[in-house]
JSON list of C-alpha atoms and ligand atoms in Angstrom, two decimals:
[
{"chain": "A", "resi": 1, "resn": "MET", "atom": "CA", "xyz": [102.85, 74.41, 107.65]},
{"chain": "A", "resi": 2, "resn": "GLN", "atom": "CA", "xyz": [99.12, 73.76, 106.91]},
{"chain": "A", "resi": 3, "resn": "THR", "atom": "CA", "xyz": [98.51, 70.11, 106.20]},
{"chain": "A", "resi": 4, "resn": "LEU", "atom": "CA", "xyz": [96.59, 69.39, 103.09]},
{"chain": "A", "resi": 5, "resn": "VAL", "atom": "CA", "xyz": [97.24, 65.69, 102.91]},
{"chain": "A", "resi": 6, "resn": "ASP", "atom": "CA", "xyz": [98.91, 64.22, 106.06]},
{"chain": "A", "resi": 7, "resn": "GLY", "atom": "CA", "xyz": [102.51, 63.26, 105.36]},
{"chain": "A", "resi": 8, "resn": "GLN", "atom": "CA", "xyz": [102.44, 64.22, 101.74]},
{"chain": "A", "resi": 9, "resn": "VAL", "atom": "CA", "xyz": [101.04, 67.87, 100.94]},
{"chain": "A", "resi": 10, "resn": "TYR", "atom": "CA", "xyz": [101.74, 70.93, 103.02]},
{"chain": "A", "resi": 11, "resn": "ALA", "atom": "CA", "xyz": [101.21, 74.63, 102.50]},
{"chain": "A", "resi": 12, "resn": "LEU", "atom": "CA", "xyz": [103.98, 76.94, 103.74]},
{"chain": "A", "resi": 13, "resn": "ARG", "atom": "CA", "xyz": [102.39, 80.41, 104.17]},
{"chain": "A", "resi": 14, "resn": "ARG", "atom": "CA", "xyz": [104.12, 83.70, 104.65]},
{"chain": "A", "resi": 15, "resn": "GLY", "atom": "CA", "xyz": [101.72, 86.59, 104.96]},
{"chain": "A", "resi": 16, "resn": "PHE", "atom": "CA", "xyz": [99.87, 86.96, 101.71]},
{"chain": "A", "resi": 17, "resn": "PHE", "atom": "CA", "xyz": [102.21, 84.40, 99.79]},
{"chain": "A", "resi": 18, "resn": "ASN", "atom": "CA", "xyz": [101.97, 80.68, 99.72]},
{"chain": "A", "resi": 19, "resn": "MET", "atom": "CA", "xyz": [104.25, 77.81, 98.53]},
{"chain": "A", "resi": 20, "resn": "TYR", "atom": "CA", "xyz": [103.71, 74.11, 98.90]},
{"chain": "A", "resi": 21, "resn": "VAL", "atom": "CA", "xyz": [105.77, 71.09, 100.06]},
{"chain": "A", "resi": 22, "resn": "LEU", "atom": "CA", "xyz": [105.16, 67.64, 98.59]},
{"chain": "A", "resi": 23, "resn": "VAL", "atom": "CA", "xyz": [106.73, 64.58, 100.20]},
{"chain": "A", "resi": 24, "resn": "ASN", "atom": "CA", "xyz": [107.19, 61.43, 98.15]},
{"chain": "A", "resi": 25, "resn": "GLY", "atom": "CA", "xyz": [109.23, 59.03, 100.36]},
{"chain": "A", "resi": 26, "resn": "ASP", "atom": "CA", "xyz": [112.74, 60.27, 100.18]},
{"chain": "A", "resi": 27, "resn": "SER", "atom": "CA", "xyz": [112.10, 63.01, 97.69]},
{"chain": "A", "resi": 28, "resn": "ILE", "atom": "CA", "xyz": [110.58, 66.54, 98.40]},
{"chain": "A", "resi": 29, "resn": "THR", "atom": "CA", "xyz": [109.09, 68.79, 95.73]},
{"chain": "A", "resi": 30, "resn": "LEU", "atom": "CA", "xyz": [108.55, 72.51, 96.36]},
{"chain": "A", "resi": 31, "resn": "VAL", "atom": "CA", "xyz": [105.76, 74.28, 94.49]},
{"chain": "A", "resi": 32, "resn": "ASP", "atom": "CA", "xyz": [106.76, 77.84, 94.03]},
{"chain": "A", "resi": 33, "resn": "THR", "atom": "CA", "xyz": [109.29, 79.73, 96.11]},
{"chain": "A", "resi": 34, "resn": "LEU", "atom": "CA", "xyz": [107.70, 82.82, 97.69]},
{"chain": "A", "resi": 35, "resn": "THR", "atom": "CA", "xyz": [109.31, 86.17, 97.18]},
{"chain": "A", "resi": 36, "resn": "SER", "atom": "CA", "xyz": [113.01, 86.16, 98.04]},
{"chain": "A", "resi": 37, "resn": "ALA", "atom": "CA", "xyz": [116.27, 84.48, 99.10]},
{"chain": "A", "resi": 38, "resn": "GLN", "atom": "CA", "xyz": [114.71, 84.20, 102.64]},
{"chain": "A", "resi": 39, "resn": "THR", "atom": "CA", "xyz": [112.65, 81.29, 101.27]},
{"chain": "A", "resi": 40, "resn": "VAL", "atom": "CA", "xyz": [115.59, 78.97, 101.80]},
{"chain": "A", "resi": 41, "resn": "ASP", "atom": "CA", "xyz": [115.67, 79.60, 105.57]},
{"chain": "A", "resi": 42, "resn": "SER", "atom": "CA", "xyz": [111.93, 79.39, 105.87]},
{"chain": "A", "resi": 43, "resn": "VAL", "atom": "CA", "xyz": [111.82, 76.02, 104.04]},
{"chain": "A", "resi": 44, "resn": "ARG", "atom": "CA", "xyz": [114.75, 74.64, 105.99]},
{"chain": "A", "resi": 45, "resn": "GLN", "atom": "CA", "xyz": [113.09, 75.58, 109.41]},
{"chain": "A", "resi": 46, "resn": "GLU", "atom": "CA", "xyz": [109.64, 74.29, 108.40]},
{"chain": "A", "resi": 47, "resn": "LEU", "atom": "CA", "xyz": [110.80, 71.06, 107.02]},
{"chain": "A", "resi": 48, "resn": "ALA", "atom": "CA", "xyz": [112.90, 70.53, 110.19]},
{"chain": "A", "resi": 49, "resn": "GLN", "atom": "CA", "xyz": [109.87, 70.98, 112.38]},
{"chain": "A", "resi": 50, "resn": "HIS", "atom": "CA", "xyz": [108.16, 68.19, 110.46]},
{"chain": "A", "resi": 51, "resn": "GLY", "atom": "CA", "xyz": [111.14, 65.91, 110.84]},
{"chain": "A", "resi": 52, "resn": "LEU", "atom": "CA", "xyz": [111.99, 66.48, 107.03]},
{"chain": "A", "resi": 53, "resn": "ASP", "atom": "CA", "xyz": [115.53, 67.19, 105.73]},
{"chain": "A", "resi": 54, "resn": "PHE", "atom": "CA", "xyz": [116.01, 70.10, 103.45]},
{"chain": "A", "resi": 55, "resn": "ALA", "atom": "CA", "xyz": [118.66, 68.18, 101.62]},
{"chain": "A", "resi": 56, "resn": "ARG", "atom": "CA", "xyz": [115.91, 65.87, 100.28]},
{"chain": "A", "resi": 57, "resn": "VAL", "atom": "CA", "xyz": [114.47, 68.69, 98.19]},
{"chain": "A", "resi": 58, "resn": "ARG", "atom": "CA", "xyz": [114.94, 67.36, 94.71]},
{"chain": "A", "resi": 59, "resn": "GLN", "atom": "CA", "xyz": [112.41, 69.45, 92.58]},
{"chain": "A", "resi": 60, "resn": "VAL", "atom": "CA", "xyz": [110.88, 72.83, 92.34]},
{"chain": "A", "resi": 61, "resn": "PHE", "atom": "CA", "xyz": [107.69, 73.14, 90.31]},
{"chain": "A", "resi": 62, "resn": "ILE", "atom": "CA", "xyz": [106.93, 76.63, 89.18]},
{"chain": "A", "resi": 63, "resn": "THR", "atom": "CA", "xyz": [103.28, 77.60, 88.64]},
{"chain": "A", "resi": 64, "resn": "HIS", "atom": "CA", "xyz": [104.04, 80.86, 86.88]},
{"chain": "A", "resi": 65, "resn": "ALA", "atom": "CA", "xyz": [106.81, 83.45, 86.65]},
{"chain": "A", "resi": 66, "resn": "HIS", "atom": "CA", "xyz": [105.55, 86.10, 88.95]},
{"chain": "A", "resi": 67, "resn": "TYR", "atom": "CA", "xyz": [108.01, 87.50, 91.53]},
{"chain": "A", "resi": 68, "resn": "ASP", "atom": "CA", "xyz": [105.93, 86.18, 94.39]},
{"chain": "A", "resi": 69, "resn": "HIS", "atom": "CA", "xyz": [106.23, 82.62, 93.03]},
{"chain": "A", "resi": 70, "resn": "VAL", "atom": "CA", "xyz": [109.79, 82.63, 91.62]},
{"chain": "A", "resi": 71, "resn": "GLY", "atom": "CA", "xyz": [111.42, 85.16, 93.97]},
{"chain": "A", "resi": 72, "resn": "GLY", "atom": "CA", "xyz": [113.23, 82.50, 95.93]},
{"chain": "A", "resi": 73, "resn": "LEU", "atom": "CA", "xyz": [114.23, 80.18, 93.04]},
{"chain": "A", "resi": 74, "resn": "THR", "atom": "CA", "xyz": [117.70, 81.60, 92.41]},
{"chain": "A", "resi": 75, "resn": "ALA", "atom": "CA", "xyz": [118.62, 81.12, 96.13]},
{"chain": "A", "resi": 76, "resn": "LEU", "atom": "CA", "xyz": [117.16, 77.55, 96.06]},
{"chain": "A", "resi": 77, "resn": "GLN", "atom": "CA", "xyz": [119.11, 76.57, 93.10]},
{"chain": "A", "resi": 78, "resn": "ALA", "atom": "CA", "xyz": [122.35, 77.90, 94.75]},
{"chain": "A", "resi": 79, "resn": "ALA", "atom": "CA", "xyz": [121.64, 76.06, 97.95]},
{"chain": "A", "resi": 80, "resn": "LEU", "atom": "CA", "xyz": [120.65, 72.69, 96.41]},
{"chain": "A", "resi": 81, "resn": "ASN", "atom": "CA", "xyz": [120.82, 71.10, 93.07]},
{"chain": "A", "resi": 82, "resn": "VAL", "atom": "CA", "xyz": [117.19, 71.12, 92.53]},
{"chain": "A", "resi": 83, "resn": "ARG", "atom": "CA", "xyz": [115.49, 70.28, 89.19]},
{"chain": "A", "resi": 84, "resn": "THR", "atom": "CA", "xyz": [113.32, 73.07, 88.16]},
{"chain": "A", "resi": 85, "resn": "ILE", "atom": "CA", "xyz": [110.11, 72.40, 86.29]},
{"chain": "A", "resi": 86, "resn": "ALA", "atom": "CA", "xyz": [108.06, 75.00, 84.38]},
{"chain": "A", "resi": 87, "resn": "HIS", "atom": "CA", "xyz": [105.60, 75.29, 81.59]},
{"chain": "A", "resi": 88, "resn": "ARG", "atom": "CA", "xyz": [107.28, 75.71, 78.09]},
{"chain": "A", "resi": 89, "resn": "ARG", "atom": "CA", "xyz": [105.65, 79.21, 77.78]},
{"chain": "A", "resi": 90, "resn": "GLU", "atom": "CA", "xyz": [106.80, 80.31, 81.24]},
{"chain": "A", "resi": 91, "resn": "ALA", "atom": "CA", "xyz": [110.37, 78.99, 81.00]},
{"chain": "A", "resi": 92, "resn": "PRO", "atom": "CA", "xyz": [111.82, 81.73, 78.91]},
{"chain": "A", "resi": 93, "resn": "ILE", "atom": "CA", "xyz": [110.51, 84.35, 81.43]},
{"chain": "A", "resi": 94, "resn": "VAL", "atom": "CA", "xyz": [112.04, 82.38, 84.36]},
{"chain": "A", "resi": 95, "resn": "ARG", "atom": "CA", "xyz": [115.34, 82.35, 82.39]},
{"chain": "A", "resi": 96, "resn": "GLY", "atom": "CA", "xyz": [115.12, 86.13, 81.82]},
{"chain": "A", "resi": 97, "resn": "GLU", "atom": "CA", "xyz": [114.82, 85.67, 78.04]},
{"chain": "A", "resi": 98, "resn": "GLN", "atom": "CA", "xyz": [111.47, 87.35, 78.01]},
{"chain": "A", "resi": 99, "resn": "THR", "atom": "CA", "xyz": [109.71, 89.90, 80.11]},
{"chain": "A", "resi": 100, "resn": "VAL", "atom": "CA", "xyz": [106.58, 89.23, 82.23]},
{"chain": "A", "resi": 101, "resn": "ALA", "atom": "CA", "xyz": [103.40, 89.73, 80.16]},
{"chain": "A", "resi": 102, "resn": "ARG", "atom": "CA", "xyz": [100.92, 92.09, 81.48]},
{"chain": "A", "resi": 103, "resn": "PRO", "atom": "CA", "xyz": [97.51, 93.41, 80.22]},
{"chain": "A", "resi": 104, "resn": "ARG", "atom": "CA", "xyz": [97.40, 96.03, 77.45]},
{"chain": "A", "resi": 105, "resn": "PRO", "atom": "CA", "xyz": [96.71, 99.37, 79.12]},
{"chain": "A", "resi": 106, "resn": "GLN", "atom": "CA", "xyz": [93.50, 99.89, 77.09]},
{"chain": "A", "resi": 107, "resn": "ASP", "atom": "CA", "xyz": [92.09, 96.73, 78.53]},
{"chain": "A", "resi": 108, "resn": "VAL", "atom": "CA", "xyz": [92.09, 97.88, 82.18]},
{"chain": "A", "resi": 109, "resn": "ASP", "atom": "CA", "xyz": [90.47, 100.91, 83.87]},
{"chain": "A", "resi": 110, "resn": "PHE", "atom": "CA", "xyz": [92.30, 104.07, 84.60]},
{"chain": "A", "resi": 111, "resn": "LEU", "atom": "CA", "xyz": [93.14, 103.35, 88.22]},
{"chain": "A", "resi": 112, "resn": "SER", "atom": "CA", "xyz": [94.59, 99.93, 87.23]},
{"chain": "A", "resi": 113, "resn": "ARG", "atom": "CA", "xyz": [96.58, 101.61, 84.48]},
{"chain": "A", "resi": 114, "resn": "LEU", "atom": "CA", "xyz": [98.21, 103.87, 87.06]},
{"chain": "A", "resi": 115, "resn": "ILE", "atom": "CA", "xyz": [98.93, 100.87, 89.44]},
{"chain": "A", "resi": 116, "resn": "LEU", "atom": "CA", "xyz": [100.22, 98.73, 86.54]},
{"chain": "A", "resi": 117, "resn": "ALA", "atom": "CA", "xyz": [102.74, 101.50, 85.65]},
{"chain": "A", "resi": 118, "resn": "SER", "atom": "CA", "xyz": [104.14, 101.37, 89.14]},
{"chain": "A", "resi": 119, "resn": "VAL", "atom": "CA", "xyz": [104.21, 97.58, 89.78]},
{"chain": "A", "resi": 120, "resn": "ASN", "atom": "CA", "xyz": [107.51, 95.88, 89.57]},
{"chain": "A", "resi": 121, "resn": "PHE", "atom": "CA", "xyz": [107.27, 92.87, 87.28]},
{"chain": "A", "resi": 122, "resn": "THR", "atom": "CA", "xyz": [111.03, 92.31, 87.25]},
{"chain": "A", "resi": 123, "resn": "ILE", "atom": "CA", "xyz": [112.25, 88.82, 88.25]},
{"chain": "A", "resi": 124, "resn": "THR", "atom": "CA", "xyz": [115.77, 87.52, 88.90]},
{"chain": "A", "resi": 125, "resn": "PRO", "atom": "CA", "xyz": [116.70, 85.01, 86.08]},
{"chain": "A", "resi": 126, "resn": "ALA", "atom": "CA", "xyz": [117.03, 81.36, 86.98]},
{"chain": "A", "resi": 127, "resn": "ARG", "atom": "CA", "xyz": [117.46, 78.02, 85.51]},
{"chain": "A", "resi": 128, "resn": "VAL", "atom": "CA", "xyz": [114.59, 75.70, 84.09]},
{"chain": "A", "resi": 129, "resn": "ASP", "atom": "CA", "xyz": [115.53, 72.09, 83.63]},
{"chain": "A", "resi": 130, "resn": "THR", "atom": "CA", "xyz": [112.29, 70.53, 82.52]},
{"chain": "A", "resi": 131, "resn": "GLU", "atom": "CA", "xyz": [109.65, 72.06, 80.42]},
{"chain": "A", "resi": 132, "resn": "VAL", "atom": "CA", "xyz": [106.13, 70.54, 80.64]},
{"chain": "A", "resi": 133, "resn": "GLN", "atom": "CA", "xyz": [102.59, 71.04, 79.33]},
{"chain": "A", "resi": 134, "resn": "GLU", "atom": "CA", "xyz": [99.15, 69.75, 79.82]},
{"chain": "A", "resi": 135, "resn": "GLY", "atom": "CA", "xyz": [98.76, 66.11, 81.03]},
{"chain": "A", "resi": 136, "resn": "ALA", "atom": "CA", "xyz": [102.50, 65.55, 81.91]},
{"chain": "A", "resi": 137, "resn": "LYS", "atom": "CA", "xyz": [102.56, 62.85, 84.58]},
{"chain": "A", "resi": 138, "resn": "LEU", "atom": "CA", "xyz": [104.99, 63.71, 87.48]},
{"chain": "A", "resi": 139, "resn": "ASP", "atom": "CA", "xyz": [105.06, 60.44, 89.41]},
{"chain": "A", "resi": 140, "resn": "GLU", "atom": "CA", "xyz": [108.39, 61.42, 90.94]},
{"chain": "A", "resi": 141, "resn": "VAL", "atom": "CA", "xyz": [106.64, 64.38, 92.57]},
{"chain": "A", "resi": 142, "resn": "LEU", "atom": "CA", "xyz": [103.68, 62.19, 93.82]},
{"chain": "A", "resi": 143, "resn": "PRO", "atom": "CA", "xyz": [102.34, 59.01, 92.20]},
{"chain": "A", "resi": 144, "resn": "GLY", "atom": "CA", "xyz": [99.54, 59.94, 89.76]},
{"chain": "A", "resi": 145, "resn": "ILE", "atom": "CA", "xyz": [99.88, 63.76, 90.04]},
{"chain": "A", "resi": 146, "resn": "GLU", "atom": "CA", "xyz": [99.68, 65.56, 86.68]},
{"chain": "A", "resi": 147, "resn": "VAL", "atom": "CA", "xyz": [100.18, 68.98, 85.12]},
{"chain": "A", "resi": 148, "resn": "ILE", "atom": "CA", "xyz": [97.14, 71.01, 84.25]},
{"chain": "A", "resi": 149, "resn": "GLU", "atom": "CA", "xyz": [97.41, 74.17, 82.14]},
{"chain": "A", "resi": 150, "resn": "LEU", "atom": "CA", "xyz": [95.57, 77.15, 83.73]},
{"chain": "A", "resi": 151, "resn": "PRO", "atom": "CA", "xyz": [96.45, 80.09, 81.33]},
{"chain": "A", "resi": 152, "resn": "GLY", "atom": "CA", "xyz": [95.07, 83.60, 81.54]},
{"chain": "A", "resi": 153, "resn": "HIS", "atom": "CA", "xyz": [96.71, 85.05, 84.70]},
{"chain": "A", "resi": 154, "resn": "THR", "atom": "CA", "xyz": [99.93, 84.34, 82.73]},
{"chain": "A", "resi": 155, "resn": "TYR", "atom": "CA", "xyz": [100.18, 82.63, 79.48]},
{"chain": "A", "resi": 156, "resn": "GLY", "atom": "CA", "xyz": [101.96, 79.55, 80.77]},
{"chain": "A", "resi": 157, "resn": "GLN", "atom": "CA", "xyz": [100.42, 79.05, 84.25]},
{"chain": "A", "resi": 158, "resn": "ILE", "atom": "CA", "xyz": [100.17, 75.49, 85.33]},
{"chain": "A", "resi": 159, "resn": "GLY", "atom": "CA", "xyz": [98.93, 73.63, 88.40]},
{"chain": "A", "resi": 160, "resn": "LEU", "atom": "CA", "xyz": [99.20, 70.13, 89.81]},
{"chain": "A", "resi": 161, "resn": "TRP", "atom": "CA", "xyz": [96.07, 67.93, 89.81]},
{"chain": "A", "resi": 162, "resn": "TRP", "atom": "CA", "xyz": [96.08, 64.83, 91.93]},
{"chain": "A", "resi": 163, "resn": "PRO", "atom": "CA", "xyz": [93.06, 62.74, 90.98]},
{"chain": "A", "resi": 164, "resn": "GLU", "atom": "CA", "xyz": [93.42, 60.24, 93.80]},
{"chain": "A", "resi": 165, "resn": "LYS", "atom": "CA", "xyz": [92.85, 62.97, 96.45]},
{"chain": "A", "resi": 166, "resn": "ARG", "atom": "CA", "xyz": [90.95, 65.35, 94.25]},
{"chain": "A", "resi": 167, "resn": "LEU", "atom": "CA", "xyz": [93.57, 67.89, 95.16]},
{"chain": "A", "resi": 168, "resn": "LEU", "atom": "CA", "xyz": [94.50, 70.91, 92.99]},
{"chain": "A", "resi": 169, "resn": "LEU", "atom": "CA", "xyz": [97.39, 73.25, 93.53]},
{"chain": "A", "resi": 170, "resn": "GLY", "atom": "CA", "xyz": [96.33, 76.00, 91.24]},
{"chain": "A", "resi": 171, "resn": "GLY", "atom": "CA", "xyz": [98.80, 78.85, 91.42]},
{"chain": "A", "resi": 172, "resn": "ASP", "atom": "CA", "xyz": [96.91, 82.08, 90.85]},
{"chain": "A", "resi": 173, "resn": "VAL", "atom": "CA", "xyz": [94.03, 80.67, 88.90]},
{"chain": "A", "resi": 174, "resn": "MET", "atom": "CA", "xyz": [91.93, 82.16, 91.63]},
{"chain": "A", "resi": 175, "resn": "MET", "atom": "CA", "xyz": [92.69, 83.72, 95.02]},
{"chain": "A", "resi": 176, "resn": "HIS", "atom": "CA", "xyz": [91.25, 82.83, 98.42]},
{"chain": "A", "resi": 177, "resn": "LEU", "atom": "CA", "xyz": [90.67, 86.02, 100.05]},
{"chain": "A", "resi": 178, "resn": "PRO", "atom": "CA", "xyz": [88.98, 86.48, 103.60]},
{"chain": "A", "resi": 179, "resn": "TRP", "atom": "CA", "xyz": [85.63, 87.16, 101.79]},
{"chain": "A", "resi": 180, "resn": "GLY", "atom": "CA", "xyz": [85.93, 84.05, 99.65]},
{"chain": "A", "resi": 181, "resn": "LEU", "atom": "CA", "xyz": [87.24, 82.85, 96.28]},
{"chain": "A", "resi": 182, "resn": "THR", "atom": "CA", "xyz": [87.96, 85.61, 93.74]},
{"chain": "A", "resi": 183, "resn": "MET", "atom": "CA", "xyz": [89.34, 85.85, 90.33]},
{"chain": "A", "resi": 184, "resn": "PRO", "atom": "CA", "xyz": [93.15, 86.69, 90.07]},
{"chain": "A", "resi": 185, "resn": "PHE", "atom": "CA", "xyz": [94.21, 90.31, 90.06]},
{"chain": "A", "resi": 186, "resn": "ARG", "atom": "CA", "xyz": [93.00, 91.75, 86.74]},
{"chain": "A", "resi": 187, "resn": "LEU", "atom": "CA", "xyz": [95.93, 94.08, 86.43]},
{"chain": "A", "resi": 188, "resn": "ALA", "atom": "CA", "xyz": [98.55, 91.16, 86.61]},
{"chain": "A", "resi": 189, "resn": "SER", "atom": "CA", "xyz": [96.47, 88.92, 84.09]},
{"chain": "A", "resi": 190, "resn": "PRO", "atom": "CA", "xyz": [97.18, 89.51, 80.38]},
{"chain": "A", "resi": 191, "resn": "ASP", "atom": "CA", "xyz": [94.43, 87.24, 78.96]},
{"chain": "A", "resi": 192, "resn": "TRP", "atom": "CA", "xyz": [91.20, 87.70, 80.99]},
{"chain": "A", "resi": 193, "resn": "ALA", "atom": "CA", "xyz": [89.08, 85.50, 78.72]},
{"chain": "A", "resi": 194, "resn": "ALA", "atom": "CA", "xyz": [91.54, 82.64, 79.21]},
{"chain": "A", "resi": 195, "resn": "ALA", "atom": "CA", "xyz": [91.60, 83.36, 82.92]},
{"chain": "A", "resi": 196, "resn": "LYS", "atom": "CA", "xyz": [87.87, 82.80, 83.08]},
{"chain": "A", "resi": 197, "resn": "ASP", "atom": "CA", "xyz": [88.05, 79.71, 81.01]},
{"chain": "A", "resi": 198, "resn": "SER", "atom": "CA", "xyz": [90.71, 78.30, 83.40]},
{"chain": "A", "resi": 199, "resn": "VAL", "atom": "CA", "xyz": [88.23, 78.75, 86.30]},
{"chain": "A", "resi": 200, "resn": "ARG", "atom": "CA", "xyz": [85.61, 76.93, 84.39]},
{"chain": "A", "resi": 201, "resn": "LYS", "atom": "CA", "xyz": [88.15, 74.24, 83.76]},
{"chain": "A", "resi": 202, "resn": "VAL", "atom": "CA", "xyz": [88.74, 73.97, 87.53]},
{"chain": "A", "resi": 203, "resn": "ALA", "atom": "CA", "xyz": [85.03, 73.91, 88.21]},
{"chain": "A", "resi": 204, "resn": "ALA", "atom": "CA", "xyz": [84.62, 70.89, 85.81]},
{"chain": "A", "resi": 205, "resn": "LEU", "atom": "CA", "xyz": [87.28, 68.87, 87.83]},
{"chain": "A", "resi": 206, "resn": "ASP", "atom": "CA", "xyz": [85.20, 68.33, 90.92]},
{"chain": "A", "resi": 207, "resn": "VAL", "atom": "CA", "xyz": [88.08, 69.55, 93.27]},
{"chain": "A", "resi": 208, "resn": "GLU", "atom": "CA", "xyz": [87.91, 68.64, 96.87]},
{"chain": "A", "resi": 209, "resn": "VAL", "atom": "CA", "xyz": [91.02, 70.27, 98.29]},
{"chain": "A", "resi": 210, "resn": "LEU", "atom": "CA", "xyz": [92.23, 73.51, 96.62]},
{"chain": "A", "resi": 211, "resn": "GLY", "atom": "CA", "xyz": [95.60, 75.16, 97.36]},
{"chain": "A", "resi": 212, "resn": "LEU", "atom": "CA", "xyz": [96.16, 78.54, 95.72]},
{"chain": "A", "resi": 213, "resn": "GLY", "atom": "CA", "xyz": [98.98, 81.09, 95.70]},
{"chain": "A", "resi": 214, "resn": "HIS", "atom": "CA", "xyz": [97.17, 83.39, 98.08]},
{"chain": "A", "resi": 215, "resn": "GLY", "atom": "CA", "xyz": [95.07, 82.65, 101.04]},
{"chain": "A", "resi": 216, "resn": "PRO", "atom": "CA", "xyz": [94.46, 79.54, 103.09]},
{"chain": "A", "resi": 217, "resn": "ALA", "atom": "CA", "xyz": [93.78, 76.23, 101.40]},
{"chain": "A", "resi": 218, "resn": "ILE", "atom": "CA", "xyz": [90.22, 75.15, 101.07]},
{"chain": "A", "resi": 219, "resn": "MET", "atom": "CA", "xyz": [90.20, 71.73, 102.81]},
{"chain": "A", "resi": 220, "resn": "GLY", "atom": "CA", "xyz": [86.88, 70.33, 101.43]},
{"chain": "A", "resi": 221, "resn": "GLY", "atom": "CA", "xyz": [84.08, 70.96, 99.05]},
{"chain": "A", "resi": 222, "resn": "ALA", "atom": "CA", "xyz": [86.18, 73.38, 96.89]},
{"chain": "A", "resi": 223, "resn": "ALA", "atom": "CA", "xyz": [84.17, 72.61, 93.65]},
{"chain": "A", "resi": 224, "resn": "ALA", "atom": "CA", "xyz": [80.94, 74.14, 95.04]},
{"chain": "A", "resi": 225, "resn": "LYS", "atom": "CA", "xyz": [82.87, 77.36, 95.87]},
{"chain": "A", "resi": 226, "resn": "VAL", "atom": "CA", "xyz": [84.52, 77.57, 92.47]},
{"chain": "A", "resi": 227, "resn": "ARG", "atom": "CA", "xyz": [81.00, 77.02, 90.81]},
{"chain": "A", "resi": 228, "resn": "ALA", "atom": "CA", "xyz": [79.62, 79.84, 93.09]},
{"chain": "A", "resi": 229, "resn": "LEU", "atom": "CA", "xyz": [82.33, 82.17, 91.87]},
{"chain": "A", "resi": 230, "resn": "LEU", "atom": "CA", "xyz": [81.28, 81.47, 88.18]},
{"chain": "A", "resi": 231, "resn": "LYS", "atom": "CA", "xyz": [77.72, 82.56, 88.79]},
{"chain": "B", "resi": 301, "resn": "LIG", "atom": "ZN1", "xyz": [100.61, 85.76, 89.79]},
{"chain": "B", "resi": 302, "resn": "LIG", "atom": "ZN1", "xyz": [100.72, 85.20, 93.17]}
]
């Protein structure tokens, strides 16, 4: 795992996909779940390597209901009695009551339309126990950490903002690709104006450490990179 905050925040990376492990004394919170049931084994092994017990996983925080973030949720819920936290607008999608929103075909270019038609947005329904929105304090996850709404990539995308460390786990509000920070995939993001507003919102936070759904975490000076993206 990549260490973001020693002893407290780690990134668990599998190829293009990331999830995060937050340690608060005896309680571990996972942020997102990678793509599949194999997440359970990955988490168990990675935690063991850091002397952490899988049985201490108490919560799963879902940034948004795309398959690469909720794909392992059903298996995690089967393996452990984890409390699952999601935004109130994302929860019905996690539960399978609504389908994943995608851009209107007329809002994307021809090639994206072709790709959009072929991408599988289906997810396996899972439980949500706690619905949250902007400003919710999650002291049980880490003292002082709070929910920040980052809509656009999905309508109910949320992140975790920890003011004390100036650390943001931002889901797919942006991506950290080998050539730098980018906007999320246009063809997976139903509200592009809101997606840009969410990046502006992050820029205003003065983030130091930034962990996203895709690419390595930015370990310092993230705010300057976010502002550069906006130019
Ligand atoms: Zn996504
Ligand atoms: Zn993603």
